[in-house]
């Protein structure tokens, strides 16, 4: 009986040792042995890689850095001039000064001595500080006539009548001939030709000077072209019939 108990104990001890060994090598729930480091889930490595990629600084492209911005390019473009043709003083294509207008001129009237009031001298003085040109002849109107100015005499000027500040130009008017039916006026309308415009300036009313006071106008009055030389005006005025 003692030997049998000893054998049982030995068997029991051997069985316990085997059970302990089996317990020590038992597998975990994921099929690995207990105590071994479990491999990281497959998503962990890729997530770490993505995170590291996202924080890498992006180097600027050399070609991009060399390109000027759109706004810089636009501001560097030359802008068109706002001055139009750029001709100083508003002159014409031949370089002559701008056309004179009524606001540029002071108009004076006078008779010739010993003439019996048959002819009138018109003197235009440039009242500005820049030159201007009197083209062709003055457009003169008497009374209610505002559509048809006096016709010009055959009296071409020797030079274009460009007048500087305080300078003068002249035109002569043949008022009447002896024996004509006449009308009397204390003023007249005057306008000026402007070659750069499709229409000439509107006529303004001008009072006669104190030493003239009134004019007597016949049936066929006429006027000379503007001239810088008063003697040229006289030559045509007194020749006209």
PDB file of C-alpha atoms in Angstrom:
ATOM      1  CA  UNK A   1       0.000   0.000   0.000  1.00  0.00           C
ATOM      2  CA  UNK A   2       2.828   2.479   0.841  1.00  0.00           C
ATOM      3  CA  UNK A   3       4.460   1.745  -2.537  1.00  0.00           C
ATOM      4  CA  UNK A   4       1.195   2.356  -4.307  1.00  0.00           C
ATOM      5  CA  UNK A   5       0.726   5.753  -2.607  1.00  0.00           C
ATOM      6  CA  UNK A   6       4.270   6.673  -3.556  1.00  0.00           C
ATOM      7  CA  UNK A   7       3.640   5.777  -7.172  1.00  0.00           C
ATOM      8  CA  UNK A   8       0.427   7.859  -7.181  1.00  0.00           C
ATOM      9  CA  UNK A   9       2.196  10.850  -5.829  1.00  0.00           C
ATOM     10  CA  UNK A  10       4.868  10.475  -8.437  1.00  0.00           C
ATOM     11  CA  UNK A  11       2.248  10.257 -11.139  1.00  0.00           C
ATOM     12  CA  UNK A  12       0.396  13.191  -9.703  1.00  0.00           C
ATOM     13  CA  UNK A  13       3.533  15.279  -9.583  1.00  0.00           C
ATOM     14  CA  UNK A  14       4.354  14.358 -13.164  1.00  0.00           C
ATOM     15  CA  UNK A  15       0.876  15.258 -14.327  1.00  0.00           C
ATOM     16  CA  UNK A  16       1.063  18.626 -12.545  1.00  0.00           C
ATOM     17  CA  UNK A  17       4.383  19.383 -14.217  1.00  0.00           C
ATOM     18  CA  UNK A  18       2.974  18.570 -17.630  1.00  0.00           C
ATOM     19  CA  UNK A  19      -0.074  20.760 -16.986  1.00  0.00           C
ATOM     20  CA  UNK A  20       2.180  23.657 -15.977  1.00  0.00           C
ATOM     21  CA  UNK A  21       4.189  23.323 -19.144  1.00  0.00           C
ATOM     22  CA  UNK A  22       1.057  23.262 -21.265  1.00  0.00           C
ATOM     23  CA  UNK A  23      -0.213  26.360 -19.478  1.00  0.00           C
ATOM     24  CA  UNK A  24       3.075  28.181 -20.058  1.00  0.00           C
ATOM     25  CA  UNK A  25       2.921  27.523 -23.840  1.00  0.00           C
ATOM     26  CA  UNK A  26      -0.813  28.143 -24.299  1.00  0.00           C
ATOM     27  CA  UNK A  27      -1.740  30.347 -27.341  1.00  0.00           C
ATOM     28  CA  UNK A  28      -3.418  33.701 -27.048  1.00  0.00           C
ATOM     29  CA  UNK A  29      -6.723  34.532 -28.671  1.00  0.00           C
ATOM     30  CA  UNK A  30      -5.038  35.800 -31.837  1.00  0.00           C
ATOM     31  CA  UNK A  31      -3.089  32.567 -32.387  1.00  0.00           C
ATOM     32  CA  UNK A  32       0.245  33.741 -30.938  1.00  0.00           C
ATOM     33  CA  UNK A  33       1.937  32.450 -27.948  1.00  0.00           C
ATOM     34  CA  UNK A  34       1.164  34.278 -24.687  1.00  0.00           C
ATOM     35  CA  UNK A  35       3.959  36.688 -23.625  1.00  0.00           C
ATOM     36  CA  UNK A  36       5.172  37.414 -27.196  1.00  0.00           C
ATOM     37  CA  UNK A  37       4.828  41.010 -28.560  1.00  0.00           C
ATOM     38  CA  UNK A  38       1.769  41.202 -30.753  1.00  0.00           C
ATOM     39  CA  UNK A  39       2.480  42.682 -34.208  1.00  0.00           C
ATOM     40  CA  UNK A  40       1.088  46.153 -34.773  1.00  0.00           C
ATOM     41  CA  UNK A  41      -2.183  46.296 -36.710  1.00  0.00           C
ATOM     42  CA  UNK A  42      -1.670  46.748 -40.419  1.00  0.00           C
ATOM     43  CA  UNK A  43      -3.196  50.287 -40.324  1.00  0.00           C
ATOM     44  CA  UNK A  44      -0.683  51.648 -37.805  1.00  0.00           C
ATOM     45  CA  UNK A  45       2.334  51.736 -40.087  1.00  0.00           C
ATOM     46  CA  UNK A  46       0.489  53.342 -42.986  1.00  0.00           C
ATOM     47  CA  UNK A  47      -1.088  55.956 -40.722  1.00  0.00           C
ATOM     48  CA  UNK A  48       2.331  56.855 -39.300  1.00  0.00           C
ATOM     49  CA  UNK A  49       3.742  57.080 -42.800  1.00  0.00           C
ATOM     50  CA  UNK A  50       0.916  59.359 -43.918  1.00  0.00           C
ATOM     51  CA  UNK A  51       1.406  61.603 -40.899  1.00  0.00           C
ATOM     52  CA  UNK A  52       5.117  61.940 -41.584  1.00  0.00           C
ATOM     53  CA  UNK A  53       4.469  62.683 -45.239  1.00  0.00           C
ATOM     54  CA  UNK A  54       1.937  65.386 -44.344  1.00  0.00           C
ATOM     55  CA  UNK A  55       4.369  67.341 -42.187  1.00  0.00           C
ATOM     56  CA  UNK A  56       7.177  67.368 -44.783  1.00  0.00           C
ATOM     57  CA  UNK A  57       7.750  70.989 -45.994  1.00  0.00           C
ATOM     58  CA  UNK A  58       7.070  71.449 -49.678  1.00  0.00           C
ATOM     59  CA  UNK A  59       9.935  73.178 -51.453  1.00  0.00           C
ATOM     60  CA  UNK A  60       8.809  75.987 -53.819  1.00  0.00           C
ATOM     61  CA  UNK A  61       9.230  75.298 -57.495  1.00  0.00           C
ATOM     62  CA  UNK A  62      12.015  77.434 -59.012  1.00  0.00           C
ATOM     63  CA  UNK A  63       9.870  78.103 -62.059  1.00  0.00           C
ATOM     64  CA  UNK A  64       6.957  79.245 -59.904  1.00  0.00           C
ATOM     65  CA  UNK A  65       9.083  81.576 -57.774  1.00  0.00           C
ATOM     66  CA  UNK A  66      10.512  83.226 -60.876  1.00  0.00           C
ATOM     67  CA  UNK A  67       7.100  84.063 -62.312  1.00  0.00           C
ATOM     68  CA  UNK A  68       5.812  87.560 -61.393  1.00  0.00           C
ATOM     69  CA  UNK A  69       2.346  87.729 -59.971  1.00  0.00           C
ATOM     70  CA  UNK A  70      -0.519  88.722 -62.273  1.00  0.00           C
ATOM     71  CA  UNK A  71      -1.023  92.020 -60.474  1.00  0.00           C
ATOM     72  CA  UNK A  72       2.686  92.868 -60.731  1.00  0.00           C
ATOM     73  CA  UNK A  73       2.648  92.121 -64.458  1.00  0.00           C
ATOM     74  CA  UNK A  74      -0.407  94.289 -65.005  1.00  0.00           C
ATOM     75  CA  UNK A  75       1.047  97.224 -63.063  1.00  0.00           C
ATOM     76  CA  UNK A  76       4.249  97.018 -65.092  1.00  0.00           C
ATOM     77  CA  UNK A  77       2.416  97.400 -68.418  1.00  0.00           C
ATOM     78  CA  UNK A  78       2.624 100.902 -69.934  1.00  0.00           C
ATOM     79  CA  UNK A  79      -0.650 102.766 -69.765  1.00  0.00           C
ATOM     80  CA  UNK A  80      -1.985 104.816 -72.690  1.00  0.00           C
ATOM     81  CA  UNK A  81      -1.488 108.521 -72.456  1.00  0.00           C
ATOM     82  CA  UNK A  82      -4.556 110.546 -71.484  1.00  0.00           C
ATOM     83  CA  UNK A  83      -3.362 113.512 -73.470  1.00  0.00           C
ATOM     84  CA  UNK A  84      -4.690 112.438 -76.862  1.00  0.00           C
ATOM     85  CA  UNK A  85      -2.646 113.623 -79.823  1.00  0.00           C
ATOM     86  CA  UNK A  86      -0.239 115.552 -77.619  1.00  0.00           C
ATOM     87  CA  UNK A  87      -0.087 118.582 -79.914  1.00  0.00           C
ATOM     88  CA  UNK A  88       0.838 121.596 -77.773  1.00  0.00           C
ATOM     89  CA  UNK A  89      -1.690 124.406 -77.721  1.00  0.00           C
ATOM     90  CA  UNK A  90      -4.229 122.465 -79.755  1.00  0.00           C
ATOM     91  CA  UNK A  91      -2.503 123.396 -83.047  1.00  0.00           C
ATOM     92  CA  UNK A  92      -3.411 121.967 -86.453  1.00  0.00           C
ATOM     93  CA  UNK A  93      -1.581 119.296 -88.490  1.00  0.00           C
ATOM     94  CA  UNK A  94       0.689 121.958 -90.043  1.00  0.00           C
ATOM     95  CA  UNK A  95       1.934 123.141 -86.664  1.00  0.00           C
ATOM     96  CA  UNK A  96      -0.065 126.363 -86.648  1.00  0.00           C
ATOM     97  CA  UNK A  97      -1.541 127.749 -83.453  1.00  0.00           C
ATOM     98  CA  UNK A  98      -5.111 126.882 -82.467  1.00  0.00           C
ATOM     99  CA  UNK A  99      -7.986 128.793 -84.025  1.00  0.00           C
ATOM    100  CA  UNK A 100      -8.972 132.016 -82.280  1.00  0.00           C
ATOM    101  CA  UNK A 101     -12.388 132.064 -80.609  1.00  0.00           C
ATOM    102  CA  UNK A 102     -14.501 134.937 -79.350  1.00  0.00           C
ATOM    103  CA  UNK A 103     -13.214 134.573 -75.766  1.00  0.00           C
ATOM    104  CA  UNK A 104      -9.625 135.054 -77.019  1.00  0.00           C
ATOM    105  CA  UNK A 105     -10.174 138.374 -78.761  1.00  0.00           C
ATOM    106  CA  UNK A 106     -10.866 142.006 -78.121  1.00  0.00           C
ATOM    107  CA  UNK A 107     -12.657 143.577 -81.113  1.00  0.00           C
ATOM    108  CA  UNK A 108     -12.392 147.260 -81.997  1.00  0.00           C
ATOM    109  CA  UNK A 109     -13.953 149.195 -84.879  1.00  0.00           C
ATOM    110  CA  UNK A 110     -12.949 152.430 -86.577  1.00  0.00           C
ATOM    111  CA  UNK A 111     -13.544 154.509 -89.694  1.00  0.00           C
ATOM    112  CA  UNK A 112     -10.908 155.652 -92.099  1.00  0.00           C
ATOM    113  CA  UNK A 113     -10.357 159.380 -92.132  1.00  0.00           C
ATOM    114  CA  UNK A 114     -12.042 161.314 -94.968  1.00  0.00           C
ATOM    115  CA  UNK A 115     -14.010 158.225 -96.013  1.00  0.00           C
ATOM    116  CA  UNK A 116     -17.605 159.376 -95.287  1.00  0.00           C
ATOM    117  CA  UNK A 117     -18.236 156.149 -93.370  1.00  0.00           C
ATOM    118  CA  UNK A 118     -18.346 153.892 -96.425  1.00  0.00           C
ATOM    119  CA  UNK A 119     -15.775 151.434 -95.044  1.00  0.00           C
ATOM    120  CA  UNK A 120     -15.189 149.969 -91.598  1.00  0.00           C
ATOM    121  CA  UNK A 121     -11.923 148.682 -90.140  1.00  0.00           C
ATOM    122  CA  UNK A 122     -12.149 145.740 -87.703  1.00  0.00           C
ATOM    123  CA  UNK A 123      -9.155 145.213 -85.405  1.00  0.00           C
ATOM    124  CA  UNK A 124      -8.842 141.926 -83.477  1.00  0.00           C
ATOM    125  CA  UNK A 125      -6.368 141.879 -80.559  1.00  0.00           C
ATOM    126  CA  UNK A 126      -5.265 138.628 -78.911  1.00  0.00           C
ATOM    127  CA  UNK A 127      -6.198 139.085 -75.250  1.00  0.00           C
ATOM    128  CA  UNK A 128      -4.718 135.763 -74.073  1.00  0.00           C
ATOM    129  CA  UNK A 129      -1.175 134.661 -73.224  1.00  0.00           C
ATOM    130  CA  UNK A 130      -0.941 132.077 -76.050  1.00  0.00           C
ATOM    131  CA  UNK A 131      -0.949 132.463 -79.861  1.00  0.00           C
ATOM    132  CA  UNK A 132      -4.039 131.775 -81.955  1.00  0.00           C
ATOM    133  CA  UNK A 133      -4.873 131.921 -85.654  1.00  0.00           C
ATOM    134  CA  UNK A 134      -7.614 133.866 -87.423  1.00  0.00           C
ATOM    135  CA  UNK A 135      -8.576 131.755 -90.428  1.00  0.00           C
ATOM    136  CA  UNK A 136     -10.104 133.028 -93.680  1.00  0.00           C
ATOM    137  CA  UNK A 137     -12.302 136.061 -92.988  1.00  0.00           C
ATOM    138  CA  UNK A 138     -14.630 137.172 -90.177  1.00  0.00           C
ATOM    139  CA  UNK A 139     -18.218 135.981 -90.477  1.00  0.00           C
ATOM    140  CA  UNK A 140     -20.195 139.216 -90.142  1.00  0.00           C
ATOM    141  CA  UNK A 141     -23.939 139.707 -89.735  1.00  0.00           C
ATOM    142  CA  UNK A 142     -26.015 142.894 -89.568  1.00  0.00           C
ATOM    143  CA  UNK A 143     -29.526 143.181 -88.191  1.00  0.00           C
ATOM    144  CA  UNK A 144     -31.702 140.089 -88.066  1.00  0.00           C
ATOM    145  CA  UNK A 145     -29.577 138.134 -90.534  1.00  0.00           C
ATOM    146  CA  UNK A 146     -27.968 135.181 -88.749  1.00  0.00           C
ATOM    147  CA  UNK A 147     -27.673 132.566 -91.501  1.00  0.00           C
ATOM    148  CA  UNK A 148     -25.701 134.201 -94.311  1.00  0.00           C
ATOM    149  CA  UNK A 149     -22.573 136.161 -93.359  1.00  0.00           C
ATOM    150  CA  UNK A 150     -21.136 138.870 -95.582  1.00  0.00           C
ATOM    151  CA  UNK A 151     -19.308 137.436 -98.620  1.00  0.00           C
ATOM    152  CA  UNK A 152     -15.520 137.855 -98.817  1.00  0.00           C
ATOM    153  CA  UNK A 153     -13.727 140.138-101.240  1.00  0.00           C
ATOM    154  CA  UNK A 154     -10.967 138.767-103.426  1.00  0.00           C
ATOM    155  CA  UNK A 155      -8.335 139.709-100.881  1.00  0.00           C
ATOM    156  CA  UNK A 156      -6.058 136.779-100.054  1.00  0.00           C
ATOM    157  CA  UNK A 157      -3.702 137.473 -97.133  1.00  0.00           C
ATOM    158  CA  UNK A 158       0.064 137.388 -97.579  1.00  0.00           C
ATOM    159  CA  UNK A 159       0.412 135.101 -94.540  1.00  0.00           C
ATOM    160  CA  UNK A 160      -1.727 133.078 -92.142  1.00  0.00           C
ATOM    161  CA  UNK A 161      -2.999 135.515 -89.515  1.00  0.00           C
ATOM    162  CA  UNK A 162      -1.474 133.967 -86.394  1.00  0.00           C
ATOM    163  CA  UNK A 163      -1.328 136.503 -83.586  1.00  0.00           C
ATOM    164  CA  UNK A 164       0.591 136.244 -80.339  1.00  0.00           C
ATOM    165  CA  UNK A 165      -0.418 137.837 -77.037  1.00  0.00           C
ATOM    166  CA  UNK A 166      -1.399 141.516 -77.531  1.00  0.00           C
ATOM    167  CA  UNK A 167      -0.802 141.263 -81.285  1.00  0.00           C
ATOM    168  CA  UNK A 168      -3.386 142.396 -83.847  1.00  0.00           C
ATOM    169  CA  UNK A 169      -4.985 141.295 -87.112  1.00  0.00           C
ATOM    170  CA  UNK A 170      -7.215 143.365 -89.405  1.00  0.00           C
ATOM    171  CA  UNK A 171     -10.207 143.005 -91.687  1.00  0.00           C
ATOM    172  CA  UNK A 172     -11.991 145.686 -93.710  1.00  0.00           C
ATOM    173  CA  UNK A 173     -15.683 145.983 -94.536  1.00  0.00           C
ATOM    174  CA  UNK A 174     -17.146 147.708 -97.573  1.00  0.00           C
ATOM    175  CA  UNK A 175     -20.427 149.065 -96.160  1.00  0.00           C
ATOM    176  CA  UNK A 176     -22.135 150.859 -99.054  1.00  0.00           C
ATOM    177  CA  UNK A 177     -21.679 152.719-102.294  1.00  0.00           C
ATOM    178  CA  UNK A 178     -23.101 156.129-103.062  1.00  0.00           C
ATOM    179  CA  UNK A 179     -26.727 156.099-104.119  1.00  0.00           C
ATOM    180  CA  UNK A 180     -27.565 152.704-102.508  1.00  0.00           C
ATOM    181  CA  UNK A 181     -30.505 152.159-100.233  1.00  0.00           C
ATOM    182  CA  UNK A 182     -29.085 151.710 -96.723  1.00  0.00           C
ATOM    183  CA  UNK A 183     -29.992 150.626 -93.211  1.00  0.00           C
ATOM    184  CA  UNK A 184     -28.391 151.804 -89.972  1.00  0.00           C
ATOM    185  CA  UNK A 185     -27.040 149.526 -87.214  1.00  0.00           C
ATOM    186  CA  UNK A 186     -25.364 150.105 -83.850  1.00  0.00           C
ATOM    187  CA  UNK A 187     -23.888 146.604 -83.542  1.00  0.00           C
ATOM    188  CA  UNK A 188     -23.033 143.549 -85.623  1.00  0.00           C
ATOM    189  CA  UNK A 189     -22.595 139.809 -85.195  1.00  0.00           C
ATOM    190  CA  UNK A 190     -19.192 138.176 -85.641  1.00  0.00           C
ATOM    191  CA  UNK A 191     -18.007 134.542 -85.702  1.00  0.00           C
ATOM    192  CA  UNK A 192     -14.707 132.837 -86.503  1.00  0.00           C
ATOM    193  CA  UNK A 193     -13.692 129.910 -88.693  1.00  0.00           C
ATOM    194  CA  UNK A 194     -12.246 126.817 -87.024  1.00  0.00           C
ATOM    195  CA  UNK A 195     -10.805 124.278 -89.526  1.00  0.00           C
ATOM    196  CA  UNK A 196     -10.656 121.563 -86.861  1.00  0.00           C
ATOM    197  CA  UNK A 197     -14.430 121.678 -86.283  1.00  0.00           C
ATOM    198  CA  UNK A 198     -17.283 120.644 -88.558  1.00  0.00           C
ATOM    199  CA  UNK A 199     -19.151 123.778 -87.487  1.00  0.00           C
ATOM    200  CA  UNK A 200     -17.848 127.296 -86.993  1.00  0.00           C
ATOM    201  CA  UNK A 201     -18.383 129.230 -83.796  1.00  0.00           C
ATOM    202  CA  UNK A 202     -21.692 130.889 -83.049  1.00  0.00           C
ATOM    203  CA  UNK A 203     -21.887 134.598 -83.772  1.00  0.00           C
ATOM    204  CA  UNK A 204     -21.730 136.989 -80.849  1.00  0.00           C
ATOM    205  CA  UNK A 205     -23.100 140.518 -80.862  1.00  0.00           C
ATOM    206  CA  UNK A 206     -20.461 143.270 -80.803  1.00  0.00           C
ATOM    207  CA  UNK A 207     -21.234 146.909 -80.074  1.00  0.00           C
ATOM    208  CA  UNK A 208     -19.548 149.502 -82.251  1.00  0.00           C
ATOM    209  CA  UNK A 209     -16.864 151.601 -80.610  1.00  0.00           C
ATOM    210  CA  UNK A 210     -17.620 155.106 -79.337  1.00  0.00           C
ATOM    211  CA  UNK A 211     -15.959 156.877 -82.244  1.00  0.00           C
ATOM    212  CA  UNK A 212     -18.070 154.891 -84.745  1.00  0.00           C
ATOM    213  CA  UNK A 213     -21.408 154.703 -82.903  1.00  0.00           C
ATOM    214  CA  UNK A 214     -23.369 153.429 -85.922  1.00  0.00           C
ATOM    215  CA  UNK A 215     -22.809 152.118 -89.443  1.00  0.00           C
ATOM    216  CA  UNK A 216     -24.791 152.572 -92.629  1.00  0.00           C
ATOM    217  CA  UNK A 217     -25.010 149.363 -94.641  1.00  0.00           C
ATOM    218  CA  UNK A 218     -26.040 149.099 -98.269  1.00  0.00           C
ATOM    219  CA  UNK A 219     -27.324 146.257-100.427  1.00  0.00           C
ATOM    220  CA  UNK A 220     -24.025 144.483-101.177  1.00  0.00           C
ATOM    221  CA  UNK A 221     -21.613 144.752 -98.240  1.00  0.00           C
ATOM    222  CA  UNK A 222     -18.503 142.527 -98.220  1.00  0.00           C
ATOM    223  CA  UNK A 223     -15.455 141.850 -96.049  1.00  0.00           C
ATOM    224  CA  UNK A 224     -11.740 141.167 -96.584  1.00  0.00           C
ATOM    225  CA  UNK A 225      -9.774 138.191 -95.321  1.00  0.00           C
ATOM    226  CA  UNK A 226      -7.924 138.582 -92.046  1.00  0.00           C
ATOM    227  CA  UNK A 227      -4.525 140.179 -92.569  1.00  0.00           C
ATOM    228  CA  UNK A 228      -1.579 140.993 -90.333  1.00  0.00           C
ATOM    229  CA  UNK A 229      -0.779 144.073 -92.410  1.00  0.00           C
ATOM    230  CA  UNK A 230      -3.286 146.921 -92.207  1.00  0.00           C
ATOM    231  CA  UNK A 231      -2.010 148.393 -95.476  1.00  0.00           C
ATOM    232  CA  UNK A 232      -2.963 145.176 -97.307  1.00  0.00           C
ATOM    233  CA  UNK A 233      -6.508 145.552 -95.969  1.00  0.00           C
ATOM    234  CA  UNK A 234      -6.709 149.166 -97.158  1.00  0.00           C
ATOM    235  CA  UNK A 235      -5.514 148.194-100.624  1.00  0.00           C
ATOM    236  CA  UNK A 236      -8.400 145.764-101.099  1.00  0.00           C
ATOM    237  CA  UNK A 237     -11.064 147.787 -99.295  1.00  0.00           C
ATOM    238  CA  UNK A 238     -10.705 150.899-101.405  1.00  0.00           C
ATOM    239  CA  UNK A 239     -10.311 148.969-104.620  1.00  0.00           C
ATOM    240  CA  UNK A 240     -13.581 147.077-104.141  1.00  0.00           C
ATOM    241  CA  UNK A 241     -16.640 148.403-106.011  1.00  0.00           C
TER     242      UNK A 241
END
